[in-house]
Coordinates of C-alpha atoms in Angstrom, one line a residue:
M1353 CA 68.4 128.8 60.4
P1354 CA 66.8 132.0 60.9
S1355 CA 66.8 134.5 57.9
P1356 CA 69.1 137.4 58.2
Y1357 CA 67.5 140.8 59.2
M1358 CA 67.7 143.7 56.7
V1359 CA 68.7 146.7 59.0
N1360 CA 66.1 149.6 58.5
N1361 CA 68.4 152.6 59.7
L1362 CA 65.2 155.0 59.4
L1363 CA 63.2 153.0 61.8
V1364 CA 66.2 152.4 64.1
S1365 CA 66.7 156.4 64.3
Q1366 CA 63.0 156.9 64.7
L1367 CA 62.6 154.4 67.4
K1368 CA 65.6 155.9 69.3
E1369 CA 63.9 159.4 68.9
F1370 CA 60.7 158.0 70.2
L1371 CA 62.1 156.3 73.2
L1372 CA 64.4 159.2 74.1
E1373 CA 61.4 161.7 74.2
D1374 CA 60.0 159.9 77.5
A1375 CA 61.7 157.6 79.7
K1376 CA 58.5 155.9 80.7
R1377 CA 58.3 154.4 77.2
I1378 CA 61.1 152.2 77.9
R1379 CA 58.8 150.1 80.1
W1380 CA 56.2 149.8 77.2
S1381 CA 55.4 146.5 75.6
L1382 CA 56.8 145.8 72.0
E1383 CA 53.1 145.7 70.8
R1384 CA 52.4 149.2 72.2
I1385 CA 55.7 150.8 70.8
A1386 CA 54.9 149.3 67.4
Q1387 CA 51.3 150.8 67.5
A1388 CA 52.5 154.1 68.5
L1389 CA 55.0 154.2 65.8
K1390 CA 52.3 153.3 63.3
D1391 CA 50.1 156.1 64.6
R1392 CA 52.9 158.7 64.4
Y1393 CA 54.7 157.8 61.1
R1394 CA 52.3 157.5 58.1
E1395 CA 54.8 155.0 56.2
Y1396 CA 54.1 152.3 58.8
Q1397 CA 50.4 152.5 59.0
R1398 CA 49.7 150.1 56.2
Q1399 CA 52.1 147.4 57.4
K1400 CA 50.9 144.4 59.2
V1401 CA 51.0 144.2 63.0
R1402 CA 53.0 141.2 63.6
P1403 CA 55.8 141.6 60.9
F1404 CA 56.2 145.3 62.0
T1405 CA 56.4 144.4 65.7
R1406 CA 59.2 141.9 64.9
S1407 CA 61.0 144.7 63.0
V1408 CA 60.6 147.0 65.9
E1409 CA 62.2 144.2 68.2
K1410 CA 65.2 143.8 65.7
A1411 CA 65.6 147.6 65.7
Y1412 CA 65.5 147.7 69.6
E1413 CA 68.2 145.0 69.7
I1414 CA 70.3 147.2 67.5
L1415 CA 69.8 150.2 69.9
L1416 CA 71.2 148.0 72.6
A1417 CA 74.6 148.4 71.2
D1418 CA 74.5 152.2 71.2
N1419 CA 76.4 153.5 74.2
E1420 CA 74.5 156.9 74.3
F1421 CA 71.2 155.1 74.3
L1422 CA 72.4 152.6 77.1
S1423 CA 73.6 155.5 79.4
F1424 CA 70.2 157.1 78.9
V1425 CA 68.3 153.9 79.8
S1426 CA 70.5 153.3 82.9
A1427 CA 70.0 156.7 84.2
K1428 CA 66.4 156.7 83.6
N1429 CA 65.5 153.3 84.5
E1430 CA 66.4 153.7 88.1
N1431 CA 64.1 156.6 88.5
L1432 CA 61.0 155.0 87.0
K1433 CA 58.5 153.8 89.6
D1434 CA 55.8 151.1 89.1
D1435 CA 52.8 153.5 90.0
E1436 CA 54.0 156.1 87.3
I1437 CA 54.1 153.2 84.6
S1438 CA 50.5 152.0 85.7
S1439 CA 49.1 155.5 85.7
D1440 CA 50.7 156.3 82.1
S1441 CA 49.4 153.0 80.7
E1442 CA 45.8 153.8 81.9
D1443 CA 45.9 157.4 80.4
E1444 CA 47.3 156.6 77.1
W1445 CA 46.3 153.1 76.4
D1446 CA 43.3 150.7 77.0
Q1447 CA 43.1 148.1 79.6
Q1448 CA 43.9 145.2 77.3
A1449 CA 47.3 146.7 76.3
A1450 CA 48.2 147.4 80.0
H1451 CA 48.0 143.7 80.8
R1452 CA 50.2 142.6 78.0
P1453 CA 53.6 141.0 78.8
N1454 CA 56.4 143.8 79.1
T1455 CA 58.7 142.4 76.5
M1456 CA 60.9 145.5 76.2
N1457 CA 61.4 145.7 79.8
Q1458 CA 62.4 142.0 80.0
M1459 CA 65.0 142.6 77.2
V1460 CA 66.4 145.6 79.4
S1461 CA 66.8 143.3 82.3
N1462 CA 68.2 140.6 80.5
L1463 CA 70.9 143.0 78.9
Y1464 CA 71.8 144.3 82.4
A1465 CA 72.2 140.9 83.7
S1466 CA 74.5 139.8 80.7
N1467 CA 76.5 143.0 81.1
V1468 CA 77.1 142.4 84.8
G1469 CA 78.3 138.9 84.2
A1470 CA 80.4 139.7 81.3
S1471 CA 82.0 142.7 83.4
S1472 CA 83.0 140.5 86.2
Q1473 CA 84.7 138.2 83.7
G1474 CA 86.5 140.8 81.8
N1475 CA 85.3 139.8 78.3
S1476 CA 82.3 142.1 77.6
N1477 CA 81.7 143.2 74.1
V1478 CA 79.4 146.2 74.8
Q1479 CA 80.4 148.4 77.7
M1480 CA 78.6 151.1 79.5
E1481 CA 80.1 154.5 78.9
T1482 CA 81.4 156.0 82.0
S1483 CA 81.6 159.9 82.0
T1484 CA 84.5 161.6 83.7
K1485 CA 82.4 164.9 83.7
P1486 CA 81.7 166.5 87.2
E1487 CA 78.4 165.7 88.8
E1488 CA 77.0 169.1 88.3
E1489 CA 77.5 169.0 84.7
Q1490 CA 75.8 165.7 84.5
Q1491 CA 72.8 166.9 86.5
A1492 CA 72.4 170.1 84.2
K1493 CA 72.6 167.9 81.0
R1494 CA 70.0 165.5 82.3
K1495 CA 67.5 168.5 83.3
Q1496 CA 68.0 169.9 79.8
T1497 CA 67.3 166.5 78.2
T1498 CA 64.3 166.1 80.5
E1499 CA 62.8 169.4 79.5
K1500 CA 63.3 168.9 76.0
S1501 CA 61.7 165.3 76.1
V1502 CA 58.6 166.8 77.9
K1503 CA 58.1 169.5 75.2
K1504 CA 58.1 166.9 72.6
V1505 CA 55.7 164.7 74.4
K1506 CA 53.3 167.4 74.5
R1507 CA 53.6 168.3 70.9
K1508 CA 53.3 164.7 69.8
K1509 CA 50.7 163.3 72.2
P1510 CA 47.7 163.9 69.9
A1511 CA 49.4 161.7 67.3
E1512 CA 50.0 158.9 69.8
S1513 CA 46.5 158.7 71.2
T1514 CA 44.6 158.2 68.0
L1515 CA 42.8 155.1 69.2
T1516 CA 41.9 156.8 72.6
N1517 CA 40.4 159.7 70.8
D1518 CA 38.4 157.5 68.2
V1519 CA 39.2 159.8 65.3
D1520 CA 38.4 157.1 62.9
G1521 CA 35.3 155.8 64.5
P1522 CA 31.9 157.1 64.9
D1523 CA 30.9 159.7 67.7
V1524 CA 29.3 158.1 70.7
E1525 CA 25.8 159.5 71.2
Y1526 CA 23.4 159.4 74.1
S1527 CA 19.9 159.3 72.5
T1528 CA 17.1 161.3 73.8
I1529 CA 14.6 159.2 71.9
T1530 CA 12.7 156.6 74.2
F1531 CA 9.8 154.2 73.8
E1532 CA 7.4 157.2 74.2
H1533 CA 8.5 158.1 70.6
F1534 CA 8.0 154.6 69.3
A1535 CA 4.6 153.3 68.8
A1536 CA 4.7 149.6 69.6
S1537 CA 2.9 147.1 71.9
D1538 CA 3.8 146.8 75.5
S1539 CA 4.4 143.1 75.0
F1540 CA 6.9 143.7 72.0
K1541 CA 8.8 146.4 74.2
E1542 CA 9.0 144.1 77.2
N1543 CA 10.2 141.0 75.2
L1544 CA 12.9 143.1 73.6
I1545 CA 14.1 144.5 76.8
R1546 CA 14.1 141.2 78.5
R1547 CA 16.5 139.8 75.7
I1548 CA 18.9 143.0 75.9
Y1549 CA 18.9 142.5 79.8
F1550 CA 20.9 139.2 79.5
V1551 CA 23.4 140.9 77.5
L1552 CA 24.0 143.6 80.0
R1553 CA 23.9 141.2 83.0
P1554 CA 25.5 138.0 81.7
E1555 CA 26.1 136.3 85.1
G1556 CA 23.3 133.8 84.9
F1557 CA 24.7 132.6 81.4
I1558 CA 28.3 132.7 82.7
Q1559 CA 27.6 130.4 85.6
N1560 CA 26.3 127.8 83.1
G1561 CA 29.1 128.2 80.8
K1562 CA 27.3 130.0 78.1
T1563 CA 27.5 133.2 76.4
P1564 CA 24.2 135.5 76.0
P1565 CA 23.1 136.1 72.4
R1566 CA 23.8 139.7 71.7
G1567 CA 22.9 140.0 68.0
F1568 CA 19.7 141.4 66.8
L1569 CA 18.7 141.9 63.2
L1570 CA 15.9 144.4 62.4
H1571 CA 14.4 143.8 59.0
G1572 CA 11.4 145.4 57.2
P1573 CA 10.3 147.9 54.5
P1574 CA 11.7 151.3 54.4
G1575 CA 10.3 153.8 56.8
V1576 CA 8.9 151.2 59.3
G1577 CA 11.2 152.5 62.0
K1578 CA 14.1 150.3 62.4
S1579 CA 16.7 153.1 63.0
L1580 CA 14.1 154.7 65.5
L1581 CA 13.8 151.4 67.5
A1582 CA 17.6 151.2 67.9
Q1583 CA 17.7 154.8 69.1
A1584 CA 14.7 154.3 71.3
L1585 CA 16.5 151.4 73.0
A1586 CA 19.5 153.4 73.8
G1587 CA 17.5 156.1 75.1
E1588 CA 15.2 153.9 77.4
L1589 CA 18.2 152.1 78.7
K1590 CA 20.4 155.2 79.1
L1591 CA 23.2 153.5 76.9
P1592 CA 25.8 155.0 74.7
I1593 CA 25.1 154.2 71.1
L1594 CA 27.6 153.9 68.2
K1595 CA 25.5 154.6 65.0
T1596 CA 27.1 154.0 61.7
T1597 CA 26.2 153.0 58.2
S1598 CA 27.7 150.5 56.1
T1599 CA 28.9 153.0 53.6
E1600 CA 31.2 154.6 56.2
L1601 CA 32.9 151.3 56.6
V1602 CA 33.5 150.6 52.9
S1603 CA 36.7 152.0 51.4
G1604 CA 38.3 151.8 48.0
I1605 CA 41.7 150.9 49.3
S1606 CA 42.5 147.3 49.9
G1607 CA 42.4 146.3 53.5
D1608 CA 41.0 149.8 54.8
S1609 CA 37.4 148.4 55.1
E1610 CA 38.5 145.4 57.4
F1611 CA 40.5 148.0 59.4
K1612 CA 37.6 150.3 59.9
I1613 CA 35.4 147.2 60.9
R1614 CA 38.1 146.1 63.6
K1615 CA 38.4 149.7 64.9
L1616 CA 34.5 149.9 65.1
F1617 CA 34.3 146.7 67.4
E1618 CA 37.4 147.8 69.4
Q1619 CA 35.8 151.2 70.1
A1620 CA 32.5 149.3 71.1
K1621 CA 34.4 147.4 73.6
R1622 CA 36.0 150.3 75.1
H1623 CA 32.6 152.0 75.7
S1624 CA 30.9 148.9 77.1
P1625 CA 28.1 148.8 78.1
C1626 CA 26.8 150.2 75.0
I1627 CA 24.7 149.5 71.7
L1628 CA 26.5 149.2 68.4
F1629 CA 24.2 149.9 65.6
I1630 CA 25.0 149.1 61.8
D1631 CA 22.3 150.5 59.4
E1632 CA 22.0 149.1 56.0
I1633 CA 24.1 146.0 57.0
E1634 CA 23.4 144.2 53.7
A1635 CA 25.7 146.5 51.9
I1636 CA 28.7 144.9 53.8
S1637 CA 27.4 141.5 54.2
Q1638 CA 26.2 140.3 50.9
R1639 CA 26.4 136.5 49.9
R1640 CA 30.0 135.5 49.3
E1641 CA 29.2 133.0 46.7
S1642 CA 27.7 136.0 44.7
A1643 CA 30.2 138.7 45.5
S1644 CA 32.0 140.2 42.3
K1645 CA 35.2 141.3 44.3
D1646 CA 37.5 139.6 46.7
M1647 CA 37.3 142.7 48.8
E1648 CA 33.4 142.1 49.4
R1649 CA 34.3 138.5 50.7
R1650 CA 37.0 139.7 53.0
I1651 CA 34.8 142.4 54.3
V1652 CA 32.0 139.7 55.3
T1653 CA 34.7 137.3 56.7
Q1654 CA 36.2 140.3 59.0
L1655 CA 32.5 141.1 60.2
L1656 CA 32.0 137.5 61.1
A1657 CA 35.4 137.2 62.8
C1658 CA 34.7 140.4 64.9
L1659 CA 31.2 138.9 66.0
D1660 CA 32.9 135.6 66.9
E1661 CA 35.4 137.3 69.0
L1662 CA 32.7 139.2 70.8
S1663 CA 30.8 135.7 71.5
R1664 CA 34.1 134.6 73.3
L1665 CA 34.1 137.6 75.5
P1666 CA 30.8 137.0 77.7
M1667 CA 31.6 139.8 80.1
T1668 CA 31.7 142.5 77.2
R1669 CA 28.4 144.1 77.5
V1670 CA 27.9 145.3 73.9
V1671 CA 24.4 144.7 72.1
I1672 CA 24.9 144.5 68.3
I1673 CA 21.9 145.7 66.2
G1674 CA 21.9 145.6 62.3
S1675 CA 19.1 146.9 60.2
T1676 CA 18.3 145.9 56.6
N1677 CA 15.5 146.1 54.0
R1678 CA 16.6 142.8 52.3
P1679 CA 17.4 140.1 54.7
D1680 CA 17.6 137.4 52.1
S1681 CA 20.6 139.0 50.4
L1682 CA 22.5 138.7 53.6
D1683 CA 25.2 135.8 53.9
P1684 CA 23.8 132.9 55.6
A1685 CA 26.7 132.6 58.0
L1686 CA 25.7 136.1 59.6
R1687 CA 22.3 134.8 60.4
R1688 CA 23.4 131.7 62.3
A1689 CA 23.3 131.3 66.1
G1690 CA 26.0 133.0 67.9
R1691 CA 26.0 136.1 65.5
F1692 CA 22.8 137.6 64.7
D1693 CA 20.6 135.2 67.0
H1694 CA 17.4 137.3 67.1
E1695 CA 15.8 138.4 64.0
I1696 CA 12.9 141.1 64.5
S1697 CA 10.5 141.6 61.6
L1698 CA 9.0 145.0 61.6
G1699 CA 6.2 144.6 59.1
I1700 CA 3.6 147.0 57.7
P1701 CA 1.5 148.2 60.6
N1702 CA -2.2 147.1 61.0
E1703 CA -5.1 149.2 61.7
I1704 CA -4.5 149.1 65.5
E1705 CA -0.8 149.9 65.1
R1706 CA -1.6 152.9 62.7
R1707 CA -4.1 154.2 65.1
R1708 CA -1.2 154.3 67.9
I1709 CA 1.3 155.9 65.5
L1710 CA -1.2 158.6 64.3
T1711 CA -2.2 159.3 68.0
M1712 CA 1.6 159.7 68.9
M1713 CA 2.2 161.9 65.8
C1714 CA -0.9 164.2 66.2
R1715 CA 0.1 164.7 69.9
K1716 CA 2.1 167.9 69.0
L1717 CA -0.2 169.3 66.3
T1718 CA -1.9 172.5 67.8
S1719 CA -3.8 173.3 64.6
L1720 CA -6.1 170.3 64.3
D1721 CA -9.7 171.2 63.6
S1722 CA -12.4 169.8 66.1
T1723 CA -13.9 167.8 63.1
F1724 CA -10.8 166.0 62.7
D1725 CA -11.6 162.2 62.9
L1726 CA -8.7 159.8 63.5
D1727 CA -10.7 156.7 62.7
D1728 CA -11.5 157.8 59.3
V1729 CA -7.7 158.6 58.7
V1730 CA -6.8 155.2 60.1
M1731 CA -9.3 153.4 57.7
K1732 CA -8.0 155.3 54.7
T1733 CA -4.4 154.6 55.2
P1734 CA -3.8 150.7 54.5
G1735 CA -0.3 149.9 53.7
F1736 CA 1.0 153.1 55.3
V1737 CA 4.2 152.7 57.5
G1738 CA 5.3 155.2 60.0
A1739 CA 7.1 157.4 57.4
D1740 CA 4.2 157.5 55.2
L1741 CA 2.0 158.5 58.1
S1742 CA 4.4 161.3 58.8
A1743 CA 4.5 162.5 55.3
L1744 CA 0.8 162.6 55.3
I1745 CA 0.5 164.9 58.1
D1746 CA 3.2 167.1 56.5
E1747 CA 1.0 167.1 53.4
A1748 CA -2.1 167.8 55.3
L1749 CA -0.2 170.8 57.0
V1750 CA 0.9 172.1 53.6
A1751 CA -2.6 172.0 52.2
G1752 CA -3.9 174.0 55.2
L1753 CA -1.0 176.6 54.7
N1754 CA -1.8 176.8 51.1
R1755 CA -5.7 177.4 51.8
K1756 CA -4.4 180.3 54.1
M1757 CA -2.1 181.7 51.5
N1758 CA -4.9 181.8 48.9
M1759 CA -7.1 183.6 51.2
D1760 CA -4.5 186.3 51.9
L1761 CA -3.6 186.5 48.0
N1762 CA -4.7 189.6 46.1
T1763 CA -6.7 189.3 43.2
N1764 CA -4.3 191.5 41.1
Q1765 CA -1.1 189.7 42.4
S1766 CA 0.2 186.4 41.2
M1767 CA 1.4 183.6 43.7
I1768 CA 5.2 184.0 42.9
E1769 CA 5.1 187.9 43.3
W1770 CA 3.2 187.5 46.6
I1771 CA 5.6 184.9 48.0
K1772 CA 8.7 187.1 46.8
Q1773 CA 7.1 190.0 48.8
K1774 CA 6.4 188.1 51.8
I1775 CA 9.7 186.4 52.3
H1776 CA 11.5 190.0 52.6
E1777 CA 9.0 191.5 54.9
P1778 CA 9.4 191.5 58.4
E1779 CA 7.1 189.2 60.5
S1780 CA 4.2 191.1 62.1
E1781 CA 2.3 190.2 65.1
S1782 CA -1.0 190.1 63.0
E1783 CA 0.5 187.6 60.7
T1784 CA 1.6 185.5 63.7
S1785 CA -1.9 185.6 65.2
V1786 CA -3.6 184.7 61.8
L1787 CA -1.2 181.8 61.5
N1788 CA -1.9 180.5 64.9
S1789 CA -5.6 180.7 64.1
Y1790 CA -5.7 178.6 61.2
T1791 CA -6.7 174.9 61.4
I1792 CA -6.0 171.5 59.6
T1793 CA -9.3 170.2 58.5
M1794 CA -10.3 166.7 57.3
N1795 CA -10.4 168.0 53.7
D1796 CA -6.7 168.6 53.9
F1797 CA -6.0 165.1 55.0
H1798 CA -8.1 164.0 52.0
M1799 CA -6.1 166.0 49.6
A1800 CA -2.9 164.6 51.3
L1801 CA -4.1 161.2 50.7
K1802 CA -4.2 161.7 46.8
S1803 CA -0.5 162.9 46.8
V1804 CA 1.1 160.4 49.2
Q1805 CA 1.9 157.1 48.1
P1806 CA 2.3 154.2 50.7
S1807 CA 5.5 152.3 51.0
S1808 CA 3.8 149.0 50.5
K1809 CA 2.6 150.1 47.0
R1810 CA 6.0 151.7 46.2
E1811 CA 8.2 148.9 47.2
G1812 CA 6.0 146.0 45.9
F1813 CA 5.3 144.4 49.2
A1814 CA 1.6 144.6 48.5
T1815 CA -0.6 145.5 45.5
V1816 CA -3.0 148.3 46.0
P1817 CA -5.0 148.6 42.6
D1818 CA -6.1 151.8 41.3
V1819 CA -9.4 150.2 39.7
T1820 CA -12.6 151.0 41.5
F1821 CA -16.4 150.0 41.0
D1822 CA -16.8 153.2 38.9
D1823 CA -14.7 151.5 36.1
I1824 CA -17.0 148.6 35.9
G1825 CA -20.2 149.4 33.5
A1826 CA -22.5 146.5 34.5
L1827 CA -23.1 143.9 37.1
K1828 CA -24.9 146.3 39.5
D1829 CA -26.4 143.4 41.6
V1830 CA -23.0 141.8 41.9
R1831 CA -21.4 144.8 42.9
E1832 CA -23.9 145.5 45.8
E1833 CA -23.5 142.1 47.1
L1834 CA -19.7 142.3 47.0
S1835 CA -20.0 145.8 48.7
M1836 CA -22.0 144.1 51.6
A1837 CA -19.8 141.1 51.8
I1838 CA -16.4 142.6 51.7
L1839 CA -16.5 146.4 51.9
A1840 CA -19.2 147.0 54.5
S1841 CA -17.2 145.0 57.2
I1842 CA -13.9 147.0 56.3
R1843 CA -15.6 150.4 56.3
H1844 CA -18.0 149.8 59.4
P1845 CA -16.2 147.4 61.7
T1846 CA -17.7 148.7 64.8
L1847 CA -21.2 148.1 63.5
Y1848 CA -20.4 144.7 62.6
D1849 CA -19.0 144.0 66.1
R1850 CA -21.9 145.6 67.7
F1851 CA -24.6 143.7 66.1
G1852 CA -22.5 140.5 66.2
F1853 CA -22.2 140.0 62.3
V1854 CA -19.8 137.3 61.3
R1855 CA -17.2 138.7 58.8
S1856 CA -16.8 136.6 55.5
P1857 CA -13.3 135.2 55.3
G1858 CA -13.7 135.1 51.4
V1859 CA -16.0 135.4 48.3
L1860 CA -16.0 132.8 45.5
L1861 CA -16.6 134.2 42.1
V1862 CA -18.3 131.7 39.7
G1863 CA -18.8 132.3 35.9
P1864 CA -17.8 131.4 32.5
P1865 CA -14.3 132.5 31.3

């Protein structure tokens, strides 16, 4: 025996007002009407979809006993055309909602059928109200009601199209960064593009009954270029990118974080083909066995469910890219096949990669001195990532500007007074020409090396000791032998290669404890 329904008079009145505003809404499905009511009225936004949809269905059944509502439905239902309904659904709702079964329309049709049969037998409980007013009065009343409903629709339309406008989701961007801004080998770029191609053109996988792997996990130390790589992919392929951080998805309200994750993936489906980039993904995908709150476990479960839903839709051309500094802290279920299939490690660049990065960064510098030695800077920056090399160039630029400021400083004036004076002075042509003529020398880079700390040393990925041979008071012969065996091959690699010397793979130190 079904449980009795407690009548929500407020919901009935709100549903009636909503349907009377526009006759086209009579043909909407129950799910669509329920979602529109949740978007319009704040008190329904926290309710679950299925129970609220059933409440809307019960409220609509109560409305069918209202003679005023039935007369409005009968008058407007004859004037609605199928092409108007389809165009309205395309403008205000996504394509999936347009293909849902039209439950409301079926209920109206069933009601008409029952009313016709009951009227012929003479025992109808609910009869249509027949007006005795003249035809002109009826047309004037209908025209006035239509104009009033059109005004209401124009005023309420922004609240109804919340999903279409993507108010809660991130903005869709078109990146201007391409592979020209990302220093990586051609083989690495080609391999990555090949894998993404199968996501954007999945016909080969679909013919064989498979779904192309669409998840890419970028991990590496901070500053290595994970976010830059995602933007370069979007710019190179000319795809829209939805970029969000995990902190934007976390909320203190129960259930709100899961709602944001669902909305994010729905937005990605609507903008297909596109790239969905989640930065610092470890904040929302930590191991569930070590989670301190149930909310953290629910967030991980919701993320896994959204990824599995995408894997069941092979024609949805959405590339999922996540970045993290700590891949070991992620939930193991997130790293299995079918979710984040490909893990790309962006490690600390070696000598060849540092030269490529510095060449790209120094391309825009117009004040480099002719004595600038790129190979020397590359040799003296072991353990530097892309962000560290960018900071090194900034510090060298500051050192050059400080040298120019010291040259212009008067002997009887302090630096603070001189800066305060120059800030409020208008820029003259002579000062501009002097600034354009100054150069960044190798000494500026040597000074910058003393102040910039590499990421490998800061994060603990590698140990760069501060002890040198100057701190050792004896063992002169041993020091010279170690210098020839180790340091010479590192400081002068070209000479070793030119003369055909074999680099020693290791040195064994022997002595008493």
